[in-house]
Amino acid sequence: MLPDPQDRLIRSATAKDIAGIAAVHVRAWRSAYAGIVPEATLEVLNVERRSQMWAEARLGKRPADRPVLVAAVGDIIVGMTAAGPPRDRDMPYDAELYAINVDPDYWRQGIGRRLFLHCAERLSAMGARSLYLWVFTANGRGRRFYESLAGEPLADSTHDHEMGGTKIPEIAYGWRQMPGAAAASARL
Ligand SMILES: CC(C)(COP(=O)(O)OP(=O)(O)OC[C@H]1O[C@@H](n2cnc3c(N)ncnc32)[C@H](O)[C@@H]1OP(=O)(O)O)[C@@H](O)C(=O)NCCC(=O)NCCS
């Protein structure tokens, strides 16, 4: 039987989604970051540890300016995104996208795009007018994804992200105007 399209949607994360979000994170990172993030870091990534982190994020009780959204197919979490106020004092943007991950089995189905646009819509509703994020410079897939969403690579905004004793270069992408979500349906 085909899955009910009503069961595929983007919604706010709740505490019940913690393990699903952690699993998506681990699977997306292992697929996307081999050769970018140290192997030892990817090996020690595990769902239990990520779940502990998300347990502290008070999912379901987040302030409206710090949304965590999931893409769900029935009970299965296939994508997530998190955003909120800028963590960098010197970035002249109203909000930062902290993370976006889609399960590799669901890549190139438009799920990342919908998550991104819905998150932008939530931030916009809270008054944020611009957005930025950091991406590993070597993450070509992620960069093409942001460029497809009209993100501007900020050549002057680069830094190293220290992970597992290795410095990994990152570049920021910016949207001077919050991307519009009008075209994005909540249904996947
Ligand atoms: C980046 C990521 C979130 C994209 O999710 P996704 O659901 O596959 O993306 P979408 O299907 O919505 O893609 C939207 C557009 O982005 C571009 N894009 C996405 N993946 C691409 C790829 N591998 N190569 C070229 N363009 C790509 C395309 O223009 C695509 O539109 P199209 O499929 O109609 O051509 C996903 O690959 C992922 O989780 N990667 C691992 C984690 C990560 O890198 N996160 C972002 C960095 S912080």
Coordinates of N, CA and C and ligand atoms in Angstrom, one line a residue:
M1 N 0.8 -1.2 0.0 CA 0.0 0.0 0.0 C 0.9 1.3 0.0
L2 N 0.5 2.3 -0.8 CA 1.3 3.5 -0.8 C 1.1 4.3 0.5
P3 N 2.2 5.0 0.9 CA 2.0 5.7 2.2 C 1.0 6.9 1.9
D4 N 0.2 7.2 2.9 CA -0.7 8.3 2.8 C 0.0 9.6 2.7
P5 N -0.2 10.4 1.7 CA 0.5 11.7 1.6 C 0.3 12.6 2.8
Q6 N -0.8 12.4 3.5 CA -1.0 13.2 4.7 C 0.1 12.9 5.8
D7 N 0.7 11.7 5.6 CA 1.7 11.3 6.6 C 3.1 11.9 6.4
R8 N 3.3 12.7 5.3 CA 4.6 13.2 4.9 C 4.5 14.7 5.1
L9 N 5.2 15.2 6.1 CA 5.1 16.7 6.3 C 6.3 17.3 7.1
I10 N 6.3 18.6 7.0 CA 7.3 19.3 7.8 C 6.6 20.0 9.0
R11 N 7.1 19.8 10.2 CA 6.5 20.3 11.4 C 7.5 20.6 12.4
S12 N 7.1 21.3 13.5 CA 8.0 21.5 14.6 C 8.4 20.2 15.3
A13 N 9.6 20.1 15.8 CA 10.0 18.9 16.4 C 9.4 18.9 17.8
T14 N 9.2 17.6 18.3 CA 8.8 17.4 19.7 C 9.8 16.5 20.4
A15 N 9.6 16.3 21.7 CA 10.5 15.5 22.4 C 10.5 14.0 21.9
K16 N 9.4 13.6 21.3 CA 9.4 12.3 20.7 C 10.3 12.1 19.5
D17 N 10.7 13.2 18.9 CA 11.6 13.1 17.7 C 13.0 13.0 18.0
I18 N 13.4 13.0 19.3 CA 14.9 13.1 19.6 C 15.7 12.0 19.0
A19 N 15.3 10.8 19.1 CA 16.1 9.7 18.5 C 16.1 9.8 17.0
G20 N 15.0 10.1 16.4 CA 15.0 10.3 14.9 C 15.9 11.4 14.4
I21 N 15.9 12.5 15.1 CA 16.8 13.6 14.7 C 18.2 13.2 14.9
A22 N 18.5 12.5 16.0 CA 19.9 12.0 16.2 C 20.3 11.0 15.1
A23 N 19.4 10.2 14.7 CA 19.8 9.2 13.7 C 20.0 9.8 12.3
V24 N 19.2 10.8 12.0 CA 19.4 11.5 10.7 C 20.7 12.3 10.7
H25 N 21.0 12.9 11.8 CA 22.3 13.6 12.0 C 23.5 12.6 11.7
V26 N 23.5 11.5 12.4 CA 24.6 10.5 12.2 C 24.7 10.0 10.8
R27 N 23.6 9.6 10.2 CA 23.6 9.1 8.8 C 24.0 10.1 7.8
A28 N 23.5 11.3 8.0 CA 23.9 12.4 7.0 C 25.4 12.7 7.1
W29 N 25.9 12.8 8.4 CA 27.3 13.2 8.6 C 28.2 12.1 8.0
R30 N 27.8 10.8 8.3 CA 28.7 9.7 7.8 C 28.8 9.7 6.3
S31 N 27.6 10.0 5.6 CA 27.6 10.0 4.2 C 28.3 11.2 3.6
A32 N 28.1 12.4 4.2 CA 28.5 13.6 3.6 C 29.9 14.1 3.9
Y33 N 30.4 13.6 5.1 CA 31.6 14.3 5.6 C 32.8 13.4 5.6
A34 N 32.7 12.1 5.0 CA 33.9 11.3 4.9 C 34.9 12.1 4.0
G35 N 36.2 12.2 4.5 CA 37.2 13.0 3.8 C 37.2 14.4 4.1
I36 N 36.2 14.9 4.9 CA 36.2 16.3 5.3 C 36.4 16.4 6.8
V37 N 35.6 15.6 7.6 CA 35.7 15.5 9.0 C 36.6 14.3 9.4
P38 N 37.5 14.4 10.4 CA 38.4 13.3 10.7 C 37.6 12.0 10.9
E39 N 38.2 10.9 10.4 CA 37.5 9.6 10.4 C 37.1 9.2 11.8
A40 N 38.0 9.5 12.8 CA 37.8 9.2 14.2 C 36.5 9.9 14.7
T41 N 36.3 11.1 14.3 CA 35.2 11.9 14.7 C 33.9 11.2 14.2
L42 N 33.9 10.8 12.9 CA 32.7 10.2 12.3 C 32.5 8.8 13.0
E43 N 33.6 8.1 13.4 CA 33.4 6.8 14.0 C 32.7 6.9 15.3
V44 N 33.1 7.9 16.1 CA 32.5 8.0 17.5 C 31.1 8.6 17.5
L45 N 30.7 9.2 16.3 CA 29.3 9.7 16.3 C 28.4 8.6 16.6
N46 N 27.5 8.8 17.5 CA 26.5 7.8 17.7 C 25.1 8.4 18.1
V47 N 24.1 7.6 17.8 CA 22.7 8.1 18.1 C 22.5 8.4 19.5
E48 N 23.1 7.6 20.4 CA 22.8 7.8 21.8 C 23.4 9.1 22.3
R49 N 24.6 9.4 21.9 CA 25.2 10.7 22.3 C 24.5 11.9 21.7
R50 N 24.2 11.8 20.4 CA 23.4 12.9 19.8 C 22.1 13.1 20.5
S51 N 21.4 12.0 20.9 CA 20.1 12.0 21.5 C 20.3 12.8 22.9
Q52 N 21.4 12.5 23.6 CA 21.6 13.2 24.8 C 21.6 14.7 24.6
M53 N 22.3 15.1 23.5 CA 22.5 16.5 23.2 C 21.1 17.2 22.9
W54 N 20.3 16.4 22.1 CA 19.0 17.0 21.7 C 18.0 16.9 22.9
A55 N 18.3 16.0 23.9 CA 17.4 16.0 25.0 C 17.5 17.3 25.8
E56 N 18.6 18.0 25.7 CA 18.8 19.2 26.4 C 18.2 20.4 25.7
A57 N 17.8 20.2 24.4 CA 17.3 21.3 23.6 C 15.8 21.6 23.8
R58 N 15.2 20.9 24.8 CA 13.8 21.2 25.1 C 12.9 21.2 23.9
L59 N 13.0 20.2 23.1 CA 12.1 20.1 21.9 C 10.7 20.1 22.3
G60 N 9.9 20.9 21.5 CA 8.5 21.0 21.9 C 8.2 22.2 22.8
K61 N 9.3 22.7 23.4 CA 9.1 23.9 24.2 C 10.1 25.0 23.8
R62 N 10.5 25.0 22.5 CA 11.5 26.0 22.1 C 10.9 27.4 22.0
P63 N 11.6 28.4 22.3 CA 11.1 29.8 22.0 C 10.9 29.9 20.5
A64 N 10.0 30.7 20.1 CA 9.6 30.8 18.6 C 10.7 31.3 17.8
D65 N 11.7 32.0 18.3 CA 12.8 32.5 17.5 C 14.0 31.5 17.4
R66 N 13.8 30.3 18.0 CA 14.8 29.2 17.9 C 14.1 27.9 17.4
P67 N 13.6 27.9 16.2 CA 12.8 26.8 15.7 C 13.7 25.5 15.4
V68 N 13.2 24.4 15.7 CA 13.7 23.1 15.3 C 12.6 22.4 14.5
L69 N 12.8 22.2 13.2 CA 11.8 21.6 12.4 C 12.2 20.2 11.9
V70 N 11.3 19.3 11.7 CA 11.6 18.0 11.2 C 10.8 17.7 9.9
A71 N 11.3 16.9 9.0 CA 10.6 16.4 7.9 C 10.2 14.9 8.3
A72 N 9.0 14.6 8.3 CA 8.5 13.3 8.8 C 7.8 12.5 7.7
V73 N 8.1 11.3 7.6 CA 7.3 10.4 6.7 C 6.6 9.4 7.7
G74 N 5.4 9.6 8.0 CA 4.8 8.8 9.1 C 5.5 9.1 10.4
D75 N 5.9 8.0 11.0 CA 6.7 8.1 12.3 C 8.2 8.3 12.1
I76 N 8.6 8.2 10.8 CA 10.1 8.3 10.6 C 10.5 9.7 10.3
I77 N 11.6 10.1 11.0 CA 12.2 11.4 10.8 C 13.2 11.3 9.7
V78 N 13.0 12.0 8.6 CA 14.0 11.9 7.4 C 14.8 13.2 7.2
G79 N 14.5 14.2 8.0 CA 15.3 15.5 7.9 C 15.0 16.4 9.1
M80 N 15.9 17.3 9.3 CA 15.8 18.2 10.4 C 16.5 19.5 10.1
T81 N 16.1 20.6 10.7 CA 16.8 21.8 10.7 C 16.6 22.6 12.0
A82 N 17.6 23.4 12.3 CA 17.6 24.2 13.6 C 18.2 25.6 13.3
A83 N 17.5 26.6 13.8 CA 18.0 28.0 13.6 C 17.7 28.8 14.8
G84 N 18.3 30.0 14.8 CA 18.0 31.0 15.9 C 18.8 32.2 15.8
P85 N 19.0 32.9 16.9 CA 19.8 34.2 16.8 C 21.2 33.9 16.4
P86 N 21.9 34.9 15.8 CA 23.3 34.7 15.4 C 24.2 34.4 16.6
R87 N 25.1 33.4 16.4 CA 26.1 33.1 17.5 C 27.3 33.9 17.3
D88 N 27.5 34.7 16.2 CA 28.6 35.5 15.9 C 28.3 36.9 16.1
R89 N 29.0 37.6 17.0 CA 28.6 39.1 17.2 C 28.9 39.9 16.0
D90 N 29.8 39.5 15.1 CA 30.2 40.4 14.0 C 29.5 40.1 12.7
M91 N 28.5 39.2 12.7 CA 27.8 38.9 11.5 C 26.5 39.8 11.4
P92 N 26.5 40.7 10.4 CA 25.3 41.6 10.3 C 24.1 41.0 9.7
Y93 N 23.6 39.9 10.4 CA 22.4 39.2 9.9 C 21.5 39.0 11.2
D94 N 20.2 38.9 10.9 CA 19.3 38.8 12.0 C 19.2 37.4 12.6
A95 N 19.5 36.3 11.8 CA 19.3 35.0 12.3 C 20.4 34.1 11.6
E96 N 20.6 32.9 12.3 CA 21.6 31.9 11.8 C 20.9 30.6 11.7
L97 N 21.2 29.9 10.5 CA 20.8 28.5 10.4 C 21.9 27.7 11.0
Y98 N 21.6 27.0 12.1 CA 22.6 26.2 12.9 C 22.9 24.9 12.2
A99 N 21.9 24.2 11.7 CA 22.1 22.9 11.1 C 20.9 22.5 10.2
I100 N 21.3 21.7 9.2 CA 20.2 21.1 8.3 C 20.8 19.8 7.8
N101 N 20.0 18.7 8.1 CA 20.4 17.4 7.7 C 19.3 16.6 7.2
V102 N 19.5 15.9 6.0 CA 18.5 15.0 5.5 C 19.1 13.6 5.4
D103 N 18.3 12.6 5.7 CA 18.7 11.2 5.6 C 19.2 11.0 4.1
P104 N 20.4 10.4 4.0 CA 20.9 10.2 2.6 C 19.9 9.4 1.7
D105 N 19.1 8.5 2.2 CA 18.1 7.8 1.4 C 17.1 8.7 0.8
Y106 N 17.0 9.9 1.3 CA 15.9 10.9 0.8 C 16.5 12.1 0.2
W107 N 17.9 12.1 -0.1 CA 18.5 13.2 -0.8 C 17.9 13.4 -2.2
R108 N 17.9 14.7 -2.6 CA 17.5 15.1 -3.9 C 16.0 14.9 -4.2
Q109 N 15.2 15.0 -3.1 CA 13.7 14.9 -3.3 C 13.1 16.2 -2.9
G110 N 13.9 17.2 -2.7 CA 13.3 18.5 -2.3 C 13.0 18.7 -0.9
I111 N 13.4 17.7 0.0 CA 13.1 17.8 1.4 C 14.0 18.9 2.1
G112 N 15.3 19.0 1.7 CA 16.1 20.0 2.3 C 15.6 21.4 2.0
R113 N 15.2 21.5 0.7 CA 14.7 22.8 0.3 C 13.5 23.3 1.1
R114 N 12.5 22.3 1.3 CA 11.3 22.7 2.0 C 11.6 22.9 3.5
L115 N 12.5 22.2 4.1 CA 12.9 22.4 5.5 C 13.5 23.8 5.6
F116 N 14.4 24.2 4.7 CA 15.0 25.5 4.7 C 14.0 26.6 4.6
L117 N 13.1 26.5 3.6 CA 12.1 27.6 3.4 C 11.1 27.7 4.5
H118 N 10.7 26.6 5.1 CA 9.8 26.7 6.2 C 10.5 27.3 7.4
C119 N 11.8 26.9 7.6 CA 12.5 27.5 8.7 C 12.6 29.0 8.5
A120 N 12.9 29.4 7.3 CA 13.0 30.9 7.0 C 11.7 31.6 7.2
E121 N 10.6 30.9 6.9 CA 9.3 31.5 7.2 C 9.1 31.7 8.7
R122 N 9.4 30.7 9.5 CA 9.3 30.8 10.9 C 10.1 32.0 11.5
L123 N 11.4 32.1 11.0 CA 12.2 33.2 11.4 C 11.7 34.5 11.0
S124 N 11.1 34.6 9.8 CA 10.5 35.8 9.3 C 9.4 36.2 10.1
A125 N 8.6 35.2 10.5 CA 7.4 35.5 11.4 C 7.8 36.1 12.7
M126 N 9.1 35.9 13.1 CA 9.6 36.4 14.4 C 10.3 37.7 14.2
G127 N 10.3 38.2 12.9 CA 10.8 39.6 12.7 C 12.2 39.5 12.1
A128 N 12.8 38.3 11.9 CA 14.2 38.3 11.3 C 14.1 38.6 9.8
R129 N 14.9 39.4 9.3 CA 14.9 39.8 7.9 C 16.0 39.3 7.1
S130 N 17.0 38.8 7.7 CA 18.2 38.2 7.0 C 18.7 37.0 7.7
L131 N 19.5 36.2 7.0 CA 19.9 34.9 7.5 C 21.4 34.6 7.0
Y132 N 22.1 33.9 7.8 CA 23.4 33.4 7.4 C 23.7 32.0 8.0
L133 N 24.7 31.4 7.5 CA 25.1 30.1 8.1 C 26.5 29.8 7.8
W134 N 27.1 28.8 8.4 CA 28.4 28.3 8.1 C 28.4 26.9 7.5
V135 N 29.2 26.7 6.5 CA 29.3 25.4 5.9 C 30.7 25.0 5.7
F136 N 31.1 23.7 5.8 CA 32.5 23.3 5.5 C 32.8 23.7 4.1
T137 N 33.9 24.4 3.9 CA 34.3 24.9 2.6 C 34.4 23.7 1.6
A138 N 34.8 22.5 2.0 CA 34.9 21.4 1.1 C 33.6 20.6 0.9
N139 N 32.5 21.1 1.5 CA 31.2 20.4 1.4 C 30.5 20.9 0.1
G140 N 30.9 20.4 -1.0 CA 30.4 20.9 -2.3 C 28.9 20.7 -2.4
R141 N 28.4 19.5 -1.9 CA 27.0 19.3 -2.0 C 26.2 20.3 -1.2
G142 N 26.6 20.6 0.0 CA 25.9 21.6 0.8 C 26.0 23.0 0.2
R143 N 27.1 23.3 -0.4 CA 27.3 24.6 -1.0 C 26.4 24.8 -2.2
R144 N 26.3 23.7 -3.0 CA 25.4 23.8 -4.2 C 24.0 23.9 -3.8
F145 N 23.7 23.2 -2.7 CA 22.3 23.3 -2.1 C 22.0 24.8 -1.7
Y146 N 22.9 25.4 -1.0 CA 22.6 26.8 -0.6 C 22.6 27.8 -1.8
E147 N 23.5 27.5 -2.7 CA 23.5 28.4 -3.9 C 22.2 28.2 -4.7
S148 N 21.6 27.0 -4.7 CA 20.4 26.8 -5.4 C 19.2 27.6 -4.7
L149 N 19.5 27.9 -3.5 CA 18.5 28.7 -2.7 C 18.9 30.2 -2.7
A150 N 19.8 30.6 -3.6 CA 20.2 32.0 -3.8 C 21.0 32.5 -2.6
G151 N 21.7 31.6 -1.9 CA 22.6 32.0 -0.8 C 23.8 32.6 -1.5
E152 N 24.4 33.7 -0.8 CA 25.6 34.3 -1.4 C 26.8 33.9 -0.6
P153 N 27.8 33.2 -1.2 CA 29.0 32.9 -0.5 C 29.8 34.1 0.0
L154 N 30.1 34.2 1.2 CA 30.7 35.4 1.8 C 32.2 35.1 1.9
A155 N 32.9 35.5 0.8 CA 34.3 35.1 0.7 C 35.2 35.7 1.8
D156 N 34.7 36.8 2.4 CA 35.4 37.5 3.5 C 35.1 36.9 4.9
S157 N 34.1 36.0 4.9 CA 33.7 35.4 6.2 C 34.1 33.9 6.1
T158 N 35.3 33.6 6.6 CA 35.8 32.3 6.7 C 36.4 32.1 8.0
H159 N 36.4 30.9 8.5 CA 37.2 30.5 9.7 C 37.4 29.0 9.8
D160 N 38.2 28.6 10.8 CA 38.4 27.2 10.9 C 37.6 26.7 12.1
H161 N 37.0 25.5 11.8 CA 36.2 24.9 12.8 C 37.0 23.7 13.4
E162 N 37.3 23.7 14.7 CA 38.2 22.7 15.2 C 37.4 21.5 15.6
M163 N 37.8 20.3 15.0 CA 37.0 19.1 15.3 C 38.0 17.9 15.4
G164 N 38.0 17.2 16.5 CA 38.8 16.0 16.6 C 40.3 16.4 16.4
G165 N 40.7 17.6 16.9 CA 42.1 18.0 16.8 C 42.5 18.5 15.4
T166 N 41.5 18.6 14.4 CA 41.8 19.0 13.1 C 41.0 20.4 12.8
K167 N 41.7 21.2 12.1 CA 41.0 22.5 11.8 C 40.4 22.3 10.4
I168 N 39.0 22.5 10.4 CA 38.3 22.4 9.1 C 37.8 23.7 8.7
P169 N 38.3 24.2 7.5 CA 37.8 25.5 7.0 C 36.3 25.6 6.8
E170 N 35.7 26.7 7.2 CA 34.3 26.9 6.9 C 34.1 28.3 6.2
I171 N 33.1 28.4 5.4 CA 32.7 29.6 4.8 C 31.3 30.0 5.1
A172 N 31.0 31.2 5.3 CA 29.6 31.6 5.5 C 28.8 31.9 4.2
Y173 N 27.5 31.6 4.3 CA 26.6 32.0 3.2 C 25.6 33.0 3.8
G174 N 25.2 34.0 3.0 CA 24.3 35.0 3.6 C 23.1 35.2 2.6
W175 N 22.0 35.5 3.2 CA 20.8 36.0 2.5 C 20.4 37.4 3.1
R176 N 20.7 38.4 2.4 CA 20.4 39.8 2.9 C 18.9 40.0 3.1
Q177 N 18.1 39.2 2.3 CA 16.7 39.2 2.6 C 16.2 37.8 2.8
M178 N 15.4 37.6 3.9 CA 15.0 36.3 4.2 C 14.3 35.6 3.0
P179 N 14.8 34.4 2.7 CA 14.1 33.7 1.5 C 12.6 33.5 1.8
G180 N 11.8 33.6 0.8 CA 10.4 33.5 1.0 C 10.0 32.0 0.9
A181 N 9.0 31.7 1.7 CA 8.5 30.3 1.7 C 7.2 30.1 1.0
A182 N 6.7 31.2 0.4 CA 5.4 31.1 -0.2 C 5.2 29.9 -1.1
A183 N 6.3 29.5 -1.8 CA 6.2 28.4 -2.8 C 6.3 27.0 -2.1
A184 N 6.6 27.0 -0.9 CA 6.9 25.7 -0.2 C 5.7 25.1 0.5
S185 N 5.3 23.9 0.1 CA 4.2 23.3 0.8 C 4.7 22.5 2.0
A186 N 3.9 22.4 3.1 CA 4.3 21.7 4.2 C 4.3 20.2 4.0
R187 N 3.6 19.8 2.9 CA 3.5 18.4 2.5 C 4.8 18.0 1.8
L188 N 5.4 16.9 2.0 CA 6.6 16.5 1.3 C 6.2 15.9 0.0
Ligands
LIG1 C1 22.6 19.5 1.9 C2 21.3 18.7 2.1 C3 20.6 19.2 3.4 C4 20.4 18.9 0.9 O1 19.2 18.2 1.1 P1 18.3 17.6 -0.1 O2 17.0 17.2 0.5 O3 19.0 16.5 -0.8 O4 18.2 18.8 -1.0 P2 17.0 19.1 -2.1 O5 16.6 17.8 -2.7 O6 16.0 20.0 -1.5 O7 17.9 20.0 -3.2 C5 17.5 21.3 -3.6 C6 18.5 21.8 -4.6 O8 19.8 21.9 -4.1 C7 20.8 21.5 -5.1 N1 21.5 20.3 -4.7 C8 21.2 19.5 -3.6 N2 22.1 18.4 -3.6 C9 22.9 18.6 -4.7 C10 24.0 17.9 -5.2 N3 24.4 16.7 -4.6 N4 24.6 18.3 -6.3 C11 24.2 19.5 -6.9 N5 23.1 20.2 -6.5 C12 22.5 19.8 -5.4 C13 20.0 21.2 -6.4 O9 19.8 22.5 -7.1 C14 18.6 20.8 -5.8 O10 17.5 21.0 -6.7 P3 17.3 19.9 -7.8 O11 17.3 18.5 -7.1 O12 15.9 20.2 -8.3 O13 18.3 20.0 -8.8 C15 21.7 17.2 2.3 O14 22.5 16.8 1.2 C16 22.4 16.8 3.5 O15 21.8 16.5 4.6 N6 23.7 16.8 3.5 C17 24.5 16.5 4.7 C18 24.6 17.6 5.7 C19 24.9 18.9 5.1 O16 25.8 19.0 4.3 N7 24.2 20.0 5.6 C20 24.4 21.3 5.1 C21 25.7 21.9 5.5 S1 25.6 22.7 7.0

